[in-house]
């Protein structure tokens, strides 16, 4: 992917999606950003346009609505030119243990962690082929290291395997697909930040899972995503790249 090729990022209004968008904008990359909440998304898009003088298309949507997601991919191509990169960043889960995870929870978690990533990639594929582009699927440390959250970990493991399959399937067409598996990230007003405030003792104990005694910074994961999208990573395909700071257990809550 050339530096000036547009990149589409799902879940771009906070956390890792926002950090990735900001890094790419600082490199002059045009962006197509989507997220569920309109106000923070459009405010962030305006900020990127003003600070970095880049084109930014944004649309509020739920990635579980496949029709809206596909339409946004097509709109992005019309407005910005063919996409050279896709970052499938949205994730989530319902249910925790086998006993409290119902069939609807499994369906939701599979859809939000795997199906929407395949939907956006399939829709963008003609554009990516014309650009010789790349896709990055955002997985998790929980896809390879067991932790509470049966459906979440299982579907992230599926996403990891999908990346390895797609690397071989799409590689002959000139499109690379990789996954990043972030460790536990410290994101303002999210899970681990809330734990830090509500239960400092447990949070401090959790830091022992990290050799450097600190959670992962989303900006560091964004750097790896940027590399994987770029031509510098042209020999990296079908890989699952851990960005976890050497983290051991994925959870502060035991197993």
Coordinates of C-alpha atoms in Angstrom, one line a residue, residues 101-190:
X101 CA -23.7 -17.7 27.4
X102 CA -26.8 -18.3 25.3
X103 CA -27.1 -19.0 21.6
X104 CA -27.9 -15.3 20.9
X105 CA -24.8 -14.3 22.8
X106 CA -22.7 -16.6 20.6
X107 CA -24.3 -15.3 17.5
X108 CA -23.7 -11.7 18.5
X109 CA -20.1 -12.3 19.5
X110 CA -19.2 -14.2 16.3
X111 CA -20.8 -11.4 14.3
X112 CA -19.1 -8.5 16.0
X113 CA -15.6 -10.2 16.1
X114 CA -15.5 -12.1 12.8
X115 CA -18.4 -11.6 10.5
X116 CA -18.3 -7.8 10.2
X117 CA -14.5 -8.1 9.5
X118 CA -15.1 -10.5 6.7
X119 CA -18.0 -8.3 5.4
X120 CA -15.9 -5.1 5.2
X121 CA -12.9 -7.0 3.7
X122 CA -15.0 -8.7 1.0
X123 CA -16.7 -5.4 0.1
X124 CA -13.3 -3.6 -0.1
X125 CA -11.6 -6.4 -2.0
X126 CA -12.0 -5.1 -5.6
X127 CA -10.5 -1.7 -4.5
X128 CA -7.7 -3.4 -2.5
X129 CA -6.8 -5.6 -5.5
X130 CA -6.5 -2.5 -7.8
X131 CA -4.3 -0.8 -5.2
X132 CA -2.3 -3.9 -4.2
X133 CA -3.5 -3.1 -0.7
X134 CA -3.5 -4.7 2.7
X135 CA -5.9 -5.5 5.5
X136 CA -5.3 -5.7 9.3
X137 CA -7.7 -7.7 11.5
X138 CA -7.7 -6.6 15.1
X139 CA -7.7 -9.7 17.3
X140 CA -6.6 -10.0 20.9
X141 CA -4.3 -11.7 23.3
X142 CA -7.4 -13.7 24.4
X143 CA -7.4 -15.4 21.0
X144 CA -4.3 -17.5 22.0
X145 CA -4.1 -17.2 25.8
X146 CA -7.1 -18.5 27.8
X147 CA -9.1 -16.1 30.0
X148 CA -12.6 -15.7 31.2
X149 CA -14.9 -14.9 28.3
X150 CA -15.5 -18.1 26.4
X151 CA -17.2 -16.6 23.4
X152 CA -14.8 -13.6 23.1
X153 CA -11.7 -15.7 23.2
X154 CA -13.1 -18.4 20.9
X155 CA -14.1 -15.9 18.2
X156 CA -10.8 -14.0 18.4
X157 CA -9.1 -17.3 17.9
X158 CA -11.3 -17.8 14.8
X159 CA -10.2 -14.3 13.6
X160 CA -6.6 -15.3 14.0
X161 CA -7.1 -18.4 11.9
X162 CA -9.0 -16.4 9.3
X163 CA -6.0 -14.1 8.8
X164 CA -3.7 -17.1 8.1
X165 CA -6.2 -18.5 5.6
X166 CA -6.8 -15.2 3.9
X167 CA -3.1 -14.5 3.6
X168 CA -2.9 -17.5 1.3
X169 CA -6.2 -17.0 -0.4
X170 CA -5.8 -13.4 -1.3
X171 CA -2.0 -13.2 -1.6
X172 CA -2.0 -14.3 -5.3
X173 CA -4.3 -11.3 -6.0
X174 CA -1.8 -8.9 -4.5
X175 CA -3.7 -8.3 -1.3
X176 CA -2.1 -9.1 2.1
X177 CA -4.0 -9.9 5.2
X178 CA -2.6 -9.9 8.7
X179 CA -3.9 -9.7 12.3
X180 CA -2.6 -7.9 15.3
X181 CA -3.3 -9.4 18.8
X182 CA -3.1 -6.5 21.3
X183 CA -2.6 -7.2 25.0
X184 CA -4.7 -5.4 27.6
X185 CA -4.7 -1.7 26.6
X186 CA -5.1 1.2 28.9
X187 CA -7.8 3.3 27.3
X188 CA -9.4 6.2 29.1
X189 CA -12.8 5.3 30.7
X190 CA -12.6 1.7 29.4

